[in-house]
Amino acid sequence: MARSQDLDSLELQIPFRFFGALLVGSSLLSMARSPKEFVLLGGTFLFGLGTLELALHLGGF
């Protein structure tokens, strides 16, 4: 029973993550003036997102 709940929650997360990444990528393109800035802004966002997901996972969410 728990396995089916895990699969259901995974199916819901994938579209939200894709559209979130698409939104962030489009905003990065408008803010960055050079490829170097694009990489730095994108890397900072991904690092922060990974840290947030790790904290939520360790917190039990």
XYZ file of N, CA, C and O in Angstrom:
244
model
N 0.820 -1.193 0.000
C 0.000 0.000 0.000
C 0.866 1.259 0.000
O 0.599 2.191 -0.709
N 1.911 1.292 0.795
C 2.777 2.465 0.867
C 3.497 2.694 -0.455
O 3.770 3.820 -0.826
N 3.794 1.618 -1.156
C 4.498 1.760 -2.427
C 3.649 2.499 -3.456
O 4.153 3.315 -4.201
N 2.355 2.233 -3.498
C 1.487 2.928 -4.451
C 1.375 4.410 -4.113
O 1.279 5.247 -4.995
N 1.418 4.756 -2.830
C 1.388 6.165 -2.445
C 2.670 6.864 -2.868
O 2.640 8.015 -3.281
N 3.811 6.196 -2.777
C 5.071 6.772 -3.210
C 5.052 7.040 -4.709
O 5.523 8.069 -5.164
N 4.504 6.115 -5.483
C 4.437 6.297 -6.929
C 3.498 7.429 -7.303
O 3.773 8.192 -8.224
N 2.384 7.556 -6.602
C 1.440 8.637 -6.886
C 2.064 9.997 -6.614
O 1.895 10.935 -7.389
N 2.784 10.134 -5.525
C 3.396 11.419 -5.215
C 4.520 11.735 -6.197
O 4.750 12.892 -6.518
N 5.213 10.717 -6.697
C 6.268 10.948 -7.673
C 5.687 11.437 -8.988
O 6.242 12.320 -9.626
N 4.539 10.893 -9.382
C 3.912 11.320 -10.628
C 3.496 12.786 -10.559
O 3.541 13.500 -11.546
N 3.083 13.260 -9.403
C 2.667 14.651 -9.277
C 3.852 15.610 -9.262
O 3.736 16.732 -9.708
N 4.992 15.173 -8.747
C 6.138 16.058 -8.626
C 6.805 16.337 -9.965
O 7.332 17.419 -10.168
N 6.789 15.392 -10.885
C 7.530 15.547 -12.130
C 7.029 16.737 -12.956
O 7.834 17.571 -13.354
N 5.713 16.883 -13.222
C 5.290 18.056 -14.005
C 5.577 19.377 -13.292
O 5.948 20.354 -13.928
N 5.394 19.406 -11.963
C 5.667 20.637 -11.244
C 7.136 21.008 -11.328
O 7.482 22.172 -11.486
N 8.011 20.040 -11.232
C 9.440 20.328 -11.337
C 9.813 20.795 -12.735
O 10.613 21.696 -12.895
N 9.214 20.187 -13.748
C 9.527 20.575 -15.125
C 9.093 22.009 -15.387
O 9.871 22.812 -15.909
N 7.852 22.344 -15.011
C 7.364 23.694 -15.271
C 8.082 24.723 -14.401
O 8.301 25.861 -14.834
N 8.470 24.346 -13.206
C 9.255 25.241 -12.354
C 10.619 25.520 -12.950
O 11.081 26.667 -12.967
N 11.266 24.479 -13.461
C 12.568 24.663 -14.101
C 12.438 25.497 -15.372
O 13.296 26.329 -15.670
N 11.361 25.300 -16.108
C 11.118 26.089 -17.312
C 10.917 27.560 -16.971
O 11.470 28.451 -17.632
N 10.174 27.827 -15.920
C 9.941 29.200 -15.483
C 11.238 29.856 -15.023
O 11.537 30.997 -15.392
N 12.022 29.150 -14.227
C 13.282 29.704 -13.729
C 14.260 29.911 -14.887
O 14.938 30.929 -14.962
N 14.308 28.960 -15.818
C 15.199 29.106 -16.963
C 14.855 30.298 -17.820
O 15.734 31.037 -18.263
N 13.565 30.543 -18.027
C 13.171 31.700 -18.831
C 13.478 33.009 -18.107
O 13.869 33.992 -18.738
N 13.328 33.031 -16.793
C 13.667 34.257 -16.062
C 15.181 34.462 -16.019
O 15.645 35.601 -16.056
N 15.953 33.380 -15.972
C 17.411 33.524 -16.007
C 17.875 34.097 -17.335
O 18.795 34.913 -17.385
N 17.231 33.682 -18.414
C 17.611 34.196 -19.726
C 17.384 35.704 -19.820
O 18.162 36.413 -20.470
N 16.341 36.196 -19.177
C 16.069 37.632 -19.231
C 16.976 38.427 -18.292
O 17.221 39.607 -18.538
N 17.488 37.817 -17.228
C 18.321 38.544 -16.261
C 19.801 38.507 -16.611
O 20.508 39.483 -16.368
N 20.271 37.394 -17.137
C 21.705 37.230 -17.372
C 22.142 38.030 -18.593
O 21.485 38.019 -19.630
N 23.260 38.719 -18.462
C 23.788 39.515 -19.563
C 24.872 38.770 -20.330
O 25.215 39.150 -21.436
N 25.415 37.734 -19.727
C 26.469 36.967 -20.390
C 26.296 35.490 -20.026
O 25.602 35.160 -19.062
N 26.930 34.615 -20.789
C 26.838 33.182 -20.448
C 27.388 32.875 -19.049
O 26.880 31.998 -18.357
N 28.405 33.627 -18.629
C 28.979 33.410 -17.300
C 27.947 33.723 -16.215
O 27.800 32.966 -15.249
N 27.211 34.825 -16.365
C 26.172 35.158 -15.396
C 25.060 34.116 -15.399
O 24.518 33.780 -14.359
N 24.713 33.615 -16.572
C 23.677 32.595 -16.678
C 24.074 31.346 -15.900
O 23.281 30.792 -15.148
N 25.314 30.924 -16.050
C 25.802 29.730 -15.344
C 25.843 29.975 -13.843
O 25.444 29.113 -13.047
N 26.302 31.143 -13.422
C 26.373 31.443 -11.988
C 24.979 31.519 -11.354
O 24.749 30.971 -10.278
N 24.041 32.193 -12.024
C 22.678 32.277 -11.485
C 22.009 30.908 -11.462
O 21.364 30.534 -10.487
N 22.156 30.144 -12.528
C 21.565 28.809 -12.589
C 22.167 27.872 -11.563
O 21.455 27.110 -10.903
N 23.470 27.927 -11.409
C 24.141 27.075 -10.423
C 23.740 27.417 -9.007
O 23.520 26.531 -8.170
N 23.615 28.704 -8.723
C 23.186 29.134 -7.393
C 21.765 28.669 -7.108
O 21.454 28.194 -6.005
N 20.889 28.780 -8.113
C 19.513 28.317 -7.937
C 19.473 26.816 -7.682
O 18.782 26.359 -6.770
N 20.203 26.038 -8.471
C 20.186 24.585 -8.300
C 20.781 24.168 -6.967
O 20.299 23.231 -6.332
N 21.824 24.851 -6.524
C 22.411 24.554 -5.225
C 21.407 24.838 -4.108
O 21.223 24.022 -3.192
N 20.731 25.980 -4.171
C 19.735 26.322 -3.167
C 18.555 25.364 -3.178
O 18.049 24.970 -2.126
N 18.119 24.971 -4.368
C 17.013 24.023 -4.476
C 17.404 22.667 -3.891
O 16.625 22.048 -3.163
N 18.608 22.215 -4.174
C 19.079 20.945 -3.618
C 19.179 20.993 -2.099
O 18.801 20.036 -1.405
N 19.655 22.117 -1.572
C 19.751 22.279 -0.124
C 18.374 22.280 0.522
O 18.152 21.651 1.565
N 17.424 22.964 -0.114
C 16.062 22.991 0.413
C 15.427 21.606 0.395
O 14.800 21.186 1.371
N 15.604 20.874 -0.699
C 15.043 19.522 -0.773
C 15.683 18.594 0.257
O 15.002 17.766 0.855
N 16.980 18.733 0.468
C 17.655 17.919 1.480
C 17.129 18.235 2.876
O 16.851 17.322 3.661
N 16.956 19.518 3.177
C 16.439 19.901 4.490
C 15.018 19.387 4.692
O 14.670 18.901 5.771
N 14.182 19.461 3.656
C 12.821 18.953 3.767
C 12.807 17.436 3.923
O 12.019 16.887 4.684
N 13.700 16.765 3.201
C 13.769 15.308 3.306
C 14.226 14.883 4.701
O 13.661 13.956 5.292
N 15.229 15.560 5.240
C 15.710 15.230 6.576
C 14.679 15.598 7.642
O 14.627 14.966 8.703
N 13.839 16.594 7.359
C 12.789 16.991 8.290
C 11.576 16.076 8.238
O 10.664 16.213 9.048
N 11.539 15.174 7.275
C 10.448 14.214 7.202
C 9.336 14.596 6.245
O 8.270 13.984 6.247
N 9.564 15.592 5.424
C 8.519 15.995 4.476
C 8.760 15.433 3.114
O 9.684 15.254 2.549
